[in-house]
mmCIF file of C-alpha atoms in Angstrom:
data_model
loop_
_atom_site.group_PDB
_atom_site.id
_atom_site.type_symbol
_atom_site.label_atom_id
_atom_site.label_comp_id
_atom_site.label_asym_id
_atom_site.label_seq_id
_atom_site.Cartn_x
_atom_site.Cartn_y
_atom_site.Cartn_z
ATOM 1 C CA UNK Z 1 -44.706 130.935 -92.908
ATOM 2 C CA UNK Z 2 -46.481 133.515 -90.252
ATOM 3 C CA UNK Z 3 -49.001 135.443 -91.512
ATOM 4 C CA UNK Z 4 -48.259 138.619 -93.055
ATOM 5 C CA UNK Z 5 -50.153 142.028 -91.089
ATOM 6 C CA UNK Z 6 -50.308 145.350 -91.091
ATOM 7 C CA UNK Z 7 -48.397 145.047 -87.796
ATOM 8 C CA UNK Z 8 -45.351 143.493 -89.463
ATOM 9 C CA UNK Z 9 -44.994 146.075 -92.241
ATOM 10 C CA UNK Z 10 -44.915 148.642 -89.405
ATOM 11 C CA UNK Z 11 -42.505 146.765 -87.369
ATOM 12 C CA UNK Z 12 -39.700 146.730 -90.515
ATOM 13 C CA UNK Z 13 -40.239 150.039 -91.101
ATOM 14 C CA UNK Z 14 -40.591 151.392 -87.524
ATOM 15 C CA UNK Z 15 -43.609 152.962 -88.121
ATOM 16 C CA UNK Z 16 -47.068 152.678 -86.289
ATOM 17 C CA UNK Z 17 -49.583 150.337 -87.594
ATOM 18 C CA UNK Z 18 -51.757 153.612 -88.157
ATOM 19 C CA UNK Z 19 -49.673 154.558 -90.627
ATOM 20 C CA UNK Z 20 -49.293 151.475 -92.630
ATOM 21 C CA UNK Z 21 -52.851 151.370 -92.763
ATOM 22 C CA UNK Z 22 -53.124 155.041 -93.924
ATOM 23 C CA UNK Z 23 -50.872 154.056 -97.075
ATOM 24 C CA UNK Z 24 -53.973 151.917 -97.968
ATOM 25 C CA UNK Z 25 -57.236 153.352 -96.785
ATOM 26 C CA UNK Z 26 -55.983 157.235 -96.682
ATOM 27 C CA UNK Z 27 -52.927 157.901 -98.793
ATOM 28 C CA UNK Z 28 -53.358 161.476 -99.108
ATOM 29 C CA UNK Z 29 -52.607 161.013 -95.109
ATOM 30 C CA UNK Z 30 -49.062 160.465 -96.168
ATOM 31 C CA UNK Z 31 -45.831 161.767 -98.038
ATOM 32 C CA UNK Z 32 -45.626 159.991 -101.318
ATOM 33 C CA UNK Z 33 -41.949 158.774 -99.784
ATOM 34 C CA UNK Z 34 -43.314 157.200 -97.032
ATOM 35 C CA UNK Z 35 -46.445 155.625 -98.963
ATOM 36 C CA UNK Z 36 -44.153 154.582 -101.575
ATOM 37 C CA UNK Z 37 -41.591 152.473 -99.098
ATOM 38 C CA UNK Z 38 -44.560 151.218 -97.269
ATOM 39 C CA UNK Z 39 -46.094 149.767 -100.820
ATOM 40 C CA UNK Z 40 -42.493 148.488 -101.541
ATOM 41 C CA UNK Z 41 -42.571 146.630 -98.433
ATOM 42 C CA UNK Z 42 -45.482 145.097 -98.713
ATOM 43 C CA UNK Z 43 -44.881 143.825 -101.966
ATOM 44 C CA UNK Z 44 -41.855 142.254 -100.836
ATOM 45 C CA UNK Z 45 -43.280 140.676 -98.035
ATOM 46 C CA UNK Z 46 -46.591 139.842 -100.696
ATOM 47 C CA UNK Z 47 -49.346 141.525 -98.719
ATOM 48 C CA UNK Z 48 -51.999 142.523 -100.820
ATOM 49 C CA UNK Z 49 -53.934 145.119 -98.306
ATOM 50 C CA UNK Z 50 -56.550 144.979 -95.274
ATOM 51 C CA UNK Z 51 -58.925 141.914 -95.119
ATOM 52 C CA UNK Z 52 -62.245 143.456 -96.833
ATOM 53 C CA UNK Z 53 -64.299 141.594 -94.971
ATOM 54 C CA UNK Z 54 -62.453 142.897 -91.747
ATOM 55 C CA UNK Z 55 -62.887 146.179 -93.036
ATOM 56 C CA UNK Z 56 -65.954 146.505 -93.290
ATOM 57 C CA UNK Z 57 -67.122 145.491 -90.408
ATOM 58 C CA UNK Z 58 -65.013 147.696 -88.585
ATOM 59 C CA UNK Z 59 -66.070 150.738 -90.438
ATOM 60 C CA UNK Z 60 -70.098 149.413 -90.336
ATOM 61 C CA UNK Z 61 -70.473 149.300 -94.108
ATOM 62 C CA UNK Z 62 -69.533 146.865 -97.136
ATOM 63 C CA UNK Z 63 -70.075 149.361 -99.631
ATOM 64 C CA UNK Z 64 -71.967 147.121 -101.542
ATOM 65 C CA UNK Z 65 -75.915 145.966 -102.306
ATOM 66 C CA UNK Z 66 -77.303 142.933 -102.289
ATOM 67 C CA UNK Z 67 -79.880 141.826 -104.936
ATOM 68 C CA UNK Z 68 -81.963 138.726 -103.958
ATOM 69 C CA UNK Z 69 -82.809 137.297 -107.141
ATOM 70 C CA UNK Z 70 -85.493 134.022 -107.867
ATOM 71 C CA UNK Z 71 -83.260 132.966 -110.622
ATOM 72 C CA UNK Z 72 -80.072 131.803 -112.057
ATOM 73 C CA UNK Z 73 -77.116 134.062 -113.100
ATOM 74 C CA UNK Z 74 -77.431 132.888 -116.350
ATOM 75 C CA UNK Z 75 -81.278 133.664 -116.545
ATOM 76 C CA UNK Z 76 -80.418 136.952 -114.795
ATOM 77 C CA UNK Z 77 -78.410 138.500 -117.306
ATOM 78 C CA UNK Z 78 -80.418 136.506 -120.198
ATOM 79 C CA UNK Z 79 -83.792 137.649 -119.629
ATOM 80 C CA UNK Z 80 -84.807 140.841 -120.928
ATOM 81 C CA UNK Z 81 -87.034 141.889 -117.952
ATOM 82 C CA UNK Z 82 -84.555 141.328 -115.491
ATOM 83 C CA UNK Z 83 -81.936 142.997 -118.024
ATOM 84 C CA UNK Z 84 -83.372 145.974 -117.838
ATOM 85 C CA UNK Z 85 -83.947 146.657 -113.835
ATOM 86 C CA UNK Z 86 -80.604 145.543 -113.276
ATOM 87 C CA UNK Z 87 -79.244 148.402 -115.260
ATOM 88 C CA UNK Z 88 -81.294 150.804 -113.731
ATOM 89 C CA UNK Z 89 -80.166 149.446 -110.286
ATOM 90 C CA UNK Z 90 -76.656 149.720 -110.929
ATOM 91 C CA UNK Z 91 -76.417 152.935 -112.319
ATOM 92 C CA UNK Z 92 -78.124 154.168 -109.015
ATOM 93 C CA UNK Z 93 -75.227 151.939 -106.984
ATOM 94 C CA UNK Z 94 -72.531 153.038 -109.120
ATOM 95 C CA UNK Z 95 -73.502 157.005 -108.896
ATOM 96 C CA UNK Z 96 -73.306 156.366 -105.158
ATOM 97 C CA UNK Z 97 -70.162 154.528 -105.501
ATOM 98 C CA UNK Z 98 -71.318 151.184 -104.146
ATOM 99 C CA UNK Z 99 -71.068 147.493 -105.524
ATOM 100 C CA UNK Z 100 -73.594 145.196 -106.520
ATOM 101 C CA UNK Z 101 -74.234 141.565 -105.466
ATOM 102 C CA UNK Z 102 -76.169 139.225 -107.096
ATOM 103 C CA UNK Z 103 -77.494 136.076 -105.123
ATOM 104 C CA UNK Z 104 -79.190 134.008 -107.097
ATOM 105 C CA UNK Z 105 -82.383 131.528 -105.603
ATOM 106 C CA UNK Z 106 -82.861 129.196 -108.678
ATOM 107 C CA UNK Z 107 -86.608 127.736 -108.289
ATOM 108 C CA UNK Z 108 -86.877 125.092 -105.542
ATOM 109 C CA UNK Z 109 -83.750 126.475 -103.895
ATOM 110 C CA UNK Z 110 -84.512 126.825 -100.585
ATOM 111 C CA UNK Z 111 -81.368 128.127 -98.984
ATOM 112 C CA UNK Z 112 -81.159 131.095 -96.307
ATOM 113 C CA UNK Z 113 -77.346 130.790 -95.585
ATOM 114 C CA UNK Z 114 -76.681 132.646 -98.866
ATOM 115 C CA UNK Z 115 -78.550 136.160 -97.166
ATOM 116 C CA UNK Z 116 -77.030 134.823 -93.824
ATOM 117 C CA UNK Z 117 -72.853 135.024 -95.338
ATOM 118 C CA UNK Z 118 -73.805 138.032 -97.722
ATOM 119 C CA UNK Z 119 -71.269 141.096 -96.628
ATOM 120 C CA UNK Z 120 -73.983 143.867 -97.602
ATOM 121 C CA UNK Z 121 -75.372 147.276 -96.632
ATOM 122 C CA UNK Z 122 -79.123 146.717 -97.728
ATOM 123 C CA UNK Z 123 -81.112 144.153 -99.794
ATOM 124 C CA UNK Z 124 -83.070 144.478 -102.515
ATOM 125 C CA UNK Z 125 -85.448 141.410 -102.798
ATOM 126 C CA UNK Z 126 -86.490 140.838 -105.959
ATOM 127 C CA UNK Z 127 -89.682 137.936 -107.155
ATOM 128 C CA UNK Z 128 -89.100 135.455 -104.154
ATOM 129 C CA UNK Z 129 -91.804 132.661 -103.600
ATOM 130 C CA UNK Z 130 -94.422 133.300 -100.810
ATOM 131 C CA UNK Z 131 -93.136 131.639 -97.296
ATOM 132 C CA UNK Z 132 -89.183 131.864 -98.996
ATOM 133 C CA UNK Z 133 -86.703 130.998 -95.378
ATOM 134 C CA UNK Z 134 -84.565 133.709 -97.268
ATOM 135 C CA UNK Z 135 -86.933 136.446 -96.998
ATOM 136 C CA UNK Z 136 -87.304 135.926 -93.032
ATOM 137 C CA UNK Z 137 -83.266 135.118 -93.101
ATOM 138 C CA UNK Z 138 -83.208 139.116 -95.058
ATOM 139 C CA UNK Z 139 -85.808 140.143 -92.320
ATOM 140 C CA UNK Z 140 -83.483 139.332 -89.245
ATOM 141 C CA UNK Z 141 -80.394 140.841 -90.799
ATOM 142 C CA UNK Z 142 -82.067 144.406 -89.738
ATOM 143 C CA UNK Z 143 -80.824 145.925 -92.810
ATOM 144 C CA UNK Z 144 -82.646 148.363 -95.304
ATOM 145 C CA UNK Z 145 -84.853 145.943 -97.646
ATOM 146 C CA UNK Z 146 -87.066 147.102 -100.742
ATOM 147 C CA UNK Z 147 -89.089 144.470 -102.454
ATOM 148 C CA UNK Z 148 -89.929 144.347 -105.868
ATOM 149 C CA UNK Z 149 -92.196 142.910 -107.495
ATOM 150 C CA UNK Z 150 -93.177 140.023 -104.874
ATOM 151 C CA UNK Z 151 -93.640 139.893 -101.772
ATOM 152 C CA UNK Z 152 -95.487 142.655 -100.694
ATOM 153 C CA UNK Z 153 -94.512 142.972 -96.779
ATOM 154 C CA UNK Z 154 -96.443 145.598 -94.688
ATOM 155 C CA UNK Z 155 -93.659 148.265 -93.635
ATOM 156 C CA UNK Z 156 -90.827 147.766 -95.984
ATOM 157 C CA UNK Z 157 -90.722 149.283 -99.353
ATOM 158 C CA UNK Z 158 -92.012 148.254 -102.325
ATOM 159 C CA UNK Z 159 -91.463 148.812 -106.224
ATOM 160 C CA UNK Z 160 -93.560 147.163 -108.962
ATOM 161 C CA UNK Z 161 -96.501 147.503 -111.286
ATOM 162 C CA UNK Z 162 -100.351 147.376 -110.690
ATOM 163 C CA UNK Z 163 -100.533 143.490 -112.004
ATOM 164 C CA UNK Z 164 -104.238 143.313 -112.322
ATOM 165 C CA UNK Z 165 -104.415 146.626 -113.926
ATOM 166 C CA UNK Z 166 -101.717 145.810 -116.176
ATOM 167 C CA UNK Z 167 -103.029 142.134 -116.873
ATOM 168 C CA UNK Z 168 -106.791 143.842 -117.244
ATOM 169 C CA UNK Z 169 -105.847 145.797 -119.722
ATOM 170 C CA UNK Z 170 -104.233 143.428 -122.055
ATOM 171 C CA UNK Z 171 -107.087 141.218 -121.537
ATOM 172 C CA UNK Z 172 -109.772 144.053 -122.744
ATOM 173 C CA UNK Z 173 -107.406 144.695 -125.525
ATOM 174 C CA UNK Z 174 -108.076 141.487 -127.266
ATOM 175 C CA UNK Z 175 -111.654 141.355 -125.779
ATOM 176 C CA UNK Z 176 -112.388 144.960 -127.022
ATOM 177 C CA UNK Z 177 -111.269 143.394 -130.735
ATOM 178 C CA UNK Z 178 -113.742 140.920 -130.483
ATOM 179 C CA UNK Z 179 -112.182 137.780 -129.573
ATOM 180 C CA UNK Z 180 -113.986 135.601 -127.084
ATOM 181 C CA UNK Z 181 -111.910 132.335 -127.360
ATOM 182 C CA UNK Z 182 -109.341 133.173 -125.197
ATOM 183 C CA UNK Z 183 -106.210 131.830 -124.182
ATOM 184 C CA UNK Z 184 -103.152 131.757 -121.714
ATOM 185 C CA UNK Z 185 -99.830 130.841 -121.340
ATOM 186 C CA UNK Z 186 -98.109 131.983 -118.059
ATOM 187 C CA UNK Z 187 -94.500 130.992 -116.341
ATOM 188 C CA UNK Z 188 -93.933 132.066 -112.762
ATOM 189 C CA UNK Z 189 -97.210 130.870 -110.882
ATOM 190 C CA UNK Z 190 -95.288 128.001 -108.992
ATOM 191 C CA UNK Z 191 -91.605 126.693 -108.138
ATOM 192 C CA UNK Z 192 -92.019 123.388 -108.433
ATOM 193 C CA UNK Z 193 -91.213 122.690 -111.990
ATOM 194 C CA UNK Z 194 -94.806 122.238 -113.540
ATOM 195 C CA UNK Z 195 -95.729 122.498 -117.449
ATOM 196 C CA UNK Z 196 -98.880 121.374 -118.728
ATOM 197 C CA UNK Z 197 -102.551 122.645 -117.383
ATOM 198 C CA UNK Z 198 -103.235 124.656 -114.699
ATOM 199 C CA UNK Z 199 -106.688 124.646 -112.962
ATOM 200 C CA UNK Z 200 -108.461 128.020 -112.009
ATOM 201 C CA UNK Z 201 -107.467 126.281 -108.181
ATOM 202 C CA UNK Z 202 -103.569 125.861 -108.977
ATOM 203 C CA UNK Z 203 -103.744 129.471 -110.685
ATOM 204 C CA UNK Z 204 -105.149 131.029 -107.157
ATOM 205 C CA UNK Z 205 -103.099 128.812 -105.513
ATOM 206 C CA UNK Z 206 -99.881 130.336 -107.211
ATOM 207 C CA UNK Z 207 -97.070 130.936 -104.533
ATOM 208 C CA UNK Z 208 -95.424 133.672 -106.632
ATOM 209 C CA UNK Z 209 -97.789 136.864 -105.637
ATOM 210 C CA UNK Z 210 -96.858 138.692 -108.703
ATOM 211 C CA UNK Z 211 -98.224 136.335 -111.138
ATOM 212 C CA UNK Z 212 -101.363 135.457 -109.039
ATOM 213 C CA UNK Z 213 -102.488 138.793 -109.015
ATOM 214 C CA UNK Z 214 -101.558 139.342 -113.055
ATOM 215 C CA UNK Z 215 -103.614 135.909 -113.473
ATOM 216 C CA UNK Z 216 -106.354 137.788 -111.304
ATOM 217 C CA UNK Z 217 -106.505 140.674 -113.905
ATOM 218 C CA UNK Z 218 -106.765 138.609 -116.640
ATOM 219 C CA UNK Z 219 -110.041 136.688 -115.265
ATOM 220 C CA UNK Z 220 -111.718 139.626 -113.867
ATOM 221 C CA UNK Z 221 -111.651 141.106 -117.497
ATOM 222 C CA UNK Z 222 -113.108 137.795 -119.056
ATOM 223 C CA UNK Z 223 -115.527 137.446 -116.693
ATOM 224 C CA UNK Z 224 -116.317 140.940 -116.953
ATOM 225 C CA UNK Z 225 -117.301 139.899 -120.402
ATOM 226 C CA UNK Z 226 -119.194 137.238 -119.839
ATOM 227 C CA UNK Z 227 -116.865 134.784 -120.266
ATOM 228 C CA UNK Z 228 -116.532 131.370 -118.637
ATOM 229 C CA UNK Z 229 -112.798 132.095 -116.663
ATOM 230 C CA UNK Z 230 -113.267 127.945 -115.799
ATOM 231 C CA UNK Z 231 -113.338 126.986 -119.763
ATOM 232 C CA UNK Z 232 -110.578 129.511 -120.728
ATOM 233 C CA UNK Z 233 -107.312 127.005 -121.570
ATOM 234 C CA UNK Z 234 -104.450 127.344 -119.554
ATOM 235 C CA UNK Z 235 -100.966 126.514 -119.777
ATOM 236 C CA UNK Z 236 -98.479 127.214 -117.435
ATOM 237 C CA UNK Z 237 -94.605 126.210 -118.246
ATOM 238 C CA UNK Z 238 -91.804 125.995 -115.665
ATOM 239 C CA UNK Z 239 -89.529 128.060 -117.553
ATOM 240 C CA UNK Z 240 -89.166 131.812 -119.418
ATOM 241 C CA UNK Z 241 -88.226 130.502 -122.775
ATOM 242 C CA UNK Z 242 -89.157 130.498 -126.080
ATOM 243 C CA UNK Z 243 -89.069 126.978 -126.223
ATOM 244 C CA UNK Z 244 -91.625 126.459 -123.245
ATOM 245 C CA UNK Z 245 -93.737 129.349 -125.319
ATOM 246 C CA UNK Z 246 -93.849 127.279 -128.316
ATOM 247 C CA UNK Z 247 -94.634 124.130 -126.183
ATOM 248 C CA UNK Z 248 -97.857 125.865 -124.769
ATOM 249 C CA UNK Z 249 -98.366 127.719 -127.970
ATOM 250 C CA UNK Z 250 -98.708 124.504 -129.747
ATOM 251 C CA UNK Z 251 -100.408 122.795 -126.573
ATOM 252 C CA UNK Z 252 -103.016 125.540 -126.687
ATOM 253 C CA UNK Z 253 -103.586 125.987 -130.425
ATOM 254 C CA UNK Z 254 -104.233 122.042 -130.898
ATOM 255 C CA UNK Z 255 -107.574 122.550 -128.681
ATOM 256 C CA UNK Z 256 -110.802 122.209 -130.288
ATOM 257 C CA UNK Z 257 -111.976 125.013 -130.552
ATOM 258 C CA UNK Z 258 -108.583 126.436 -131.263
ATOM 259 C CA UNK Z 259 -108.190 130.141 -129.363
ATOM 260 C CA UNK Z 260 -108.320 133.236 -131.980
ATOM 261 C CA UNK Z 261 -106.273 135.045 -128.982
ATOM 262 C CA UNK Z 262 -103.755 133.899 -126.570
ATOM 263 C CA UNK Z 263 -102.081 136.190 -123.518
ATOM 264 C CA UNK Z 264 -98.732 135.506 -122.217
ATOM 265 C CA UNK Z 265 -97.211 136.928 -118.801
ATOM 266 C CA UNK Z 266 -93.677 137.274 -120.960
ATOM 267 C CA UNK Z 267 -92.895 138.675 -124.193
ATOM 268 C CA UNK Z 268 -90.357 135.131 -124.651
ATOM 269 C CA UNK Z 269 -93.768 133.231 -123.761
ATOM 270 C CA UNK Z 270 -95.220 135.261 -126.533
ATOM 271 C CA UNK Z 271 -92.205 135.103 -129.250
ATOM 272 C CA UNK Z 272 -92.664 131.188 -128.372
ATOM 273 C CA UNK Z 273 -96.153 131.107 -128.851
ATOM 274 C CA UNK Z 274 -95.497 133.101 -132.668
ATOM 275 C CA UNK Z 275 -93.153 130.237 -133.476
ATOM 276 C CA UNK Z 276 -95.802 127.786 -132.696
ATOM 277 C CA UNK Z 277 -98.294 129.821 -135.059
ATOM 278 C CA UNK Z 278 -95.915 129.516 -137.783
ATOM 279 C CA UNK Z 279 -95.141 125.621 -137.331
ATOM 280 C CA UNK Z 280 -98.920 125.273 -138.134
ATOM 281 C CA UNK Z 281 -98.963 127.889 -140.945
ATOM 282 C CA UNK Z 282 -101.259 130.513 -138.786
ATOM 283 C CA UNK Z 283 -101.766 133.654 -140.098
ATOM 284 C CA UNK Z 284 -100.842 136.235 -137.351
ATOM 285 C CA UNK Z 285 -102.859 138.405 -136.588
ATOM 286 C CA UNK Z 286 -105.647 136.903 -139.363
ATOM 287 C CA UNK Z 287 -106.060 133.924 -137.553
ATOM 288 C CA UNK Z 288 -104.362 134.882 -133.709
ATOM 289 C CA UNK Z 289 -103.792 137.240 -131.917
ATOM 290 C CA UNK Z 290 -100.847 137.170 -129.462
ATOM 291 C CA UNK Z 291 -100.535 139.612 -126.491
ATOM 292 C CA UNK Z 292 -97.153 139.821 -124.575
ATOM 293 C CA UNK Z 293 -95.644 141.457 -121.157
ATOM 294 C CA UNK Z 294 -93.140 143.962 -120.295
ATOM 295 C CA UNK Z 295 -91.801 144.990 -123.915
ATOM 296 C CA UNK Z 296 -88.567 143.877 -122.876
ATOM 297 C CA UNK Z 297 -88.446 141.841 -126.758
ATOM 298 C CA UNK Z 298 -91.487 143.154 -128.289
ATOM 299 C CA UNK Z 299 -90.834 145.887 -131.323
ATOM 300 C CA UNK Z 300 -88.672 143.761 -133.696
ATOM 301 C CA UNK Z 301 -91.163 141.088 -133.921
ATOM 302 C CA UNK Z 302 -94.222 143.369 -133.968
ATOM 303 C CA UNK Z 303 -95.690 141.857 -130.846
ATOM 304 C CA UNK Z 304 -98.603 144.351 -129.002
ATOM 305 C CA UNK Z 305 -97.572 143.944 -124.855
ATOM 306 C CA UNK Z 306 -98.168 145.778 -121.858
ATOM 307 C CA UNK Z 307 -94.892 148.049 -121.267
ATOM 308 C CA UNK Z 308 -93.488 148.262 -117.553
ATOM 309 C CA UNK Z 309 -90.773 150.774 -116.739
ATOM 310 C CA UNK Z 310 -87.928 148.159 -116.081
ATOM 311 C CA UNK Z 311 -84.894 150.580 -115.716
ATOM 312 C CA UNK Z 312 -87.099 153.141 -113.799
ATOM 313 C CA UNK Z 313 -87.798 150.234 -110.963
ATOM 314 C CA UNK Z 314 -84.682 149.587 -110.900
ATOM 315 C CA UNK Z 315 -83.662 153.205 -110.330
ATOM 316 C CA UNK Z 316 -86.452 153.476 -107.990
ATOM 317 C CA UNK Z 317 -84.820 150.512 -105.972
ATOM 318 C CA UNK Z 318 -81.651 151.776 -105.526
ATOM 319 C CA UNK Z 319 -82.358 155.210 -104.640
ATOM 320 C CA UNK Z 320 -84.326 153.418 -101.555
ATOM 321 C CA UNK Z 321 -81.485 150.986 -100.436
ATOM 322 C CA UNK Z 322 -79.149 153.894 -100.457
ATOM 323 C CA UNK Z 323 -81.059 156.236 -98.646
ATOM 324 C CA UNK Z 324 -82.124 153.655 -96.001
ATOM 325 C CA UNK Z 325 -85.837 153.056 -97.488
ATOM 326 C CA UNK Z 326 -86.938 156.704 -96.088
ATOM 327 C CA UNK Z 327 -87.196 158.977 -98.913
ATOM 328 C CA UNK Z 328 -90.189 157.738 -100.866
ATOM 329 C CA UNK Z 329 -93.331 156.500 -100.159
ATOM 330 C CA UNK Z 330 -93.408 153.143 -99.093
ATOM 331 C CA UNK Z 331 -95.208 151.772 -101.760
ATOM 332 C CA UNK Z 332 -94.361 152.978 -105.509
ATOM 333 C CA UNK Z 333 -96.449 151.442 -108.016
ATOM 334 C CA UNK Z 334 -95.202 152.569 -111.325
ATOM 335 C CA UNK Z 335 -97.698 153.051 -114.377
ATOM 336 C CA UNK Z 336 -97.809 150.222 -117.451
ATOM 337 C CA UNK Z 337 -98.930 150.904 -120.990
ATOM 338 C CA UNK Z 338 -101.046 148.952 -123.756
ATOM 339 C CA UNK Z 339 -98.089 149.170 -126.738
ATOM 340 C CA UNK Z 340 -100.305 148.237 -130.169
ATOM 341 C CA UNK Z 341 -98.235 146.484 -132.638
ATOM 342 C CA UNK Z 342 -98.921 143.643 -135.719
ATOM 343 C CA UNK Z 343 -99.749 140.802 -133.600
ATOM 344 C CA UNK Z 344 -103.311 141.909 -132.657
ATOM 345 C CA UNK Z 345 -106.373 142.471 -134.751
ATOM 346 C CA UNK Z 346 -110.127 141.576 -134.862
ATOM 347 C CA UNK Z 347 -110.877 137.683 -135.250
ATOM 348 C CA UNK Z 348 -111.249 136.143 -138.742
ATOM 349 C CA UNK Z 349 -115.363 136.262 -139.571
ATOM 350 C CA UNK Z 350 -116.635 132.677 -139.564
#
């Protein structure tokens, strides 16, 4: 059966192509007669309208972003973090009346076709691995690109947080308290599926800028205190769970001496590393205190965390795909904030 076009709606009609393709892309163009017996038509002959892809390209634009994400879908739109900048990056695509497309990297996925068949007007690159062949795959496409939250790339946008401010200060949080048994639990330093213990050289080694920096904050507070950064215990799991929290909450609280303080990079790390506490009948915040990140799924369980301004990133992101990256500065660092809840408090007095 040949093809169906616009060219043989306008043949049975005897009309021009032009105005076939009005009934779909400009029907106030038409009379609603005419529109109405071209529709009727085209259902008959079962056309469903112009090829989008086609479209687009002749009219330069897909009407649509693309969002470059490190994860899976099922993370995505699990994880509170992410949760949270993805609705404040769609309400800035759907005020401008624009799509959103999510291509997922899972860890270890090294794939560039995926940027390389994506019908979009800009990217938005979102926690991608140093060296990722997508980012340079992004790069050639010439398109608007902002990058949040890693990499940073000289002359492109960027949105994020301070991470060794931010880090810093939940570090001097617990330090301030008293607490000099420290310590940490982070996800996100490497794609290569590691959990157990990460050496101060695998730490600085991370390939995920993001958390190498937020690791950097943390040690530059402990050391500011005299503190030992190579005898602090760390744990670094391969997943944002509360499992893997619990795993490296029990991991680290089974040390000798056992930590009166651990920091997480996640608030899941931290809800983890609470479940862990309560296997072994801790006493939180008598006996530990537990500091998490982003207070994404902090205030029910009384966890203290460093808040980031998730939705207002996201905003932020948007506002500099759709105006072409030209309208703010080109780096915007957005402000965190210590949040105090139950989960912190002085260490127990020998």
């Amino acid at each position: 059966m040949a093809r169906v076009t616009l060219q043989t709606i306008a043949d049975r009609l005897g009309v021009s192509r032009a105005t076939v393709s009005y009934a779909f892309s400009r029907p106030d163009q038409l009379s609603d007669g005419l529109r109405r017996r071209i529709m009727e038509v085209a259902d008959e002959l079962g056309y469903a309208g112009p090829n989008p892809t086609a479209r687009s390209l002749r009219l330069g634009r897909a009407g649509a972003l693309g969002l470059l994400f490190s994860e899976t879908l099922a993370y995505a739109f699990a994880d509170p973090y992410s949760i949270g900048f993805f609705q404040g990056l769609a309400t800035a695509a759907e005020d401008a009346g624009v799509g959103l497309l999510i291509l997922p990297l899972p860890h270890g996925d090294r794939r560039s076709e995926t940027v390389r068949d994506a019908v979009v007007d800009a990217f938005c690159v979102m926690s991608l691995p140093d060296g990722h062949p997508a980012l340079a795959e992004v790069l050639a496409r010439k398109l608007p690109v902002v990058m949040v939250d890693e990499p940073y790339v000289p002359g492109h946008p960027f949105v994020g947080t301070d991470e060794p401010a931010a880090a810093a200060t939940a570090a001097r949080h617990v330090l301030g308290l008293g607490h000099r048994r420290i310590g940490v639990a982070m996800v996100g330093l490497h794609d290569d599926g590691h959990t157990g213990w990460a050496s101060p050289e695998r730490q600085e080694g991370a390939v995920f800028e993001a958390m190498r920096r937020r690791c950097g904050g943390y040690r530059q507070a402990c050391e500011e205190a005299g503190i030992d950064w190579s005898g602090v215990p760390f744990y670094e799991v391969a997943r944002n769970s509360r499992e893997a929290g619990k795993k490296a909450g029990h991991a680290l609280l089974g040390r000798d001496p056992r930590p009166t303080a651990i920091l997480t990079n996640t608030d899941v790390l931290a809800l983890g590393v609470l479940d862990a506490a309560a296997d072994l009948g801790l006493e939180v915040p008598g006996e530990l205190s537990v500091v998490g990140f982003s207070d994404s799924a902090a205030e029910e369980a009384g966890l203290t965390t460093i808040r980031q301004a998730k939705q207002e990133m996201g905003a932020a992101a948007g506002r500099l795909l759709l105006s072409g990256g030209a309208a703010e500065p080109e780096r915007l660092v957005f402000p965190h904030e210590l949040i105090v809840r139950a989960s912190t408090a002085p260490p127990a007095q020998a």
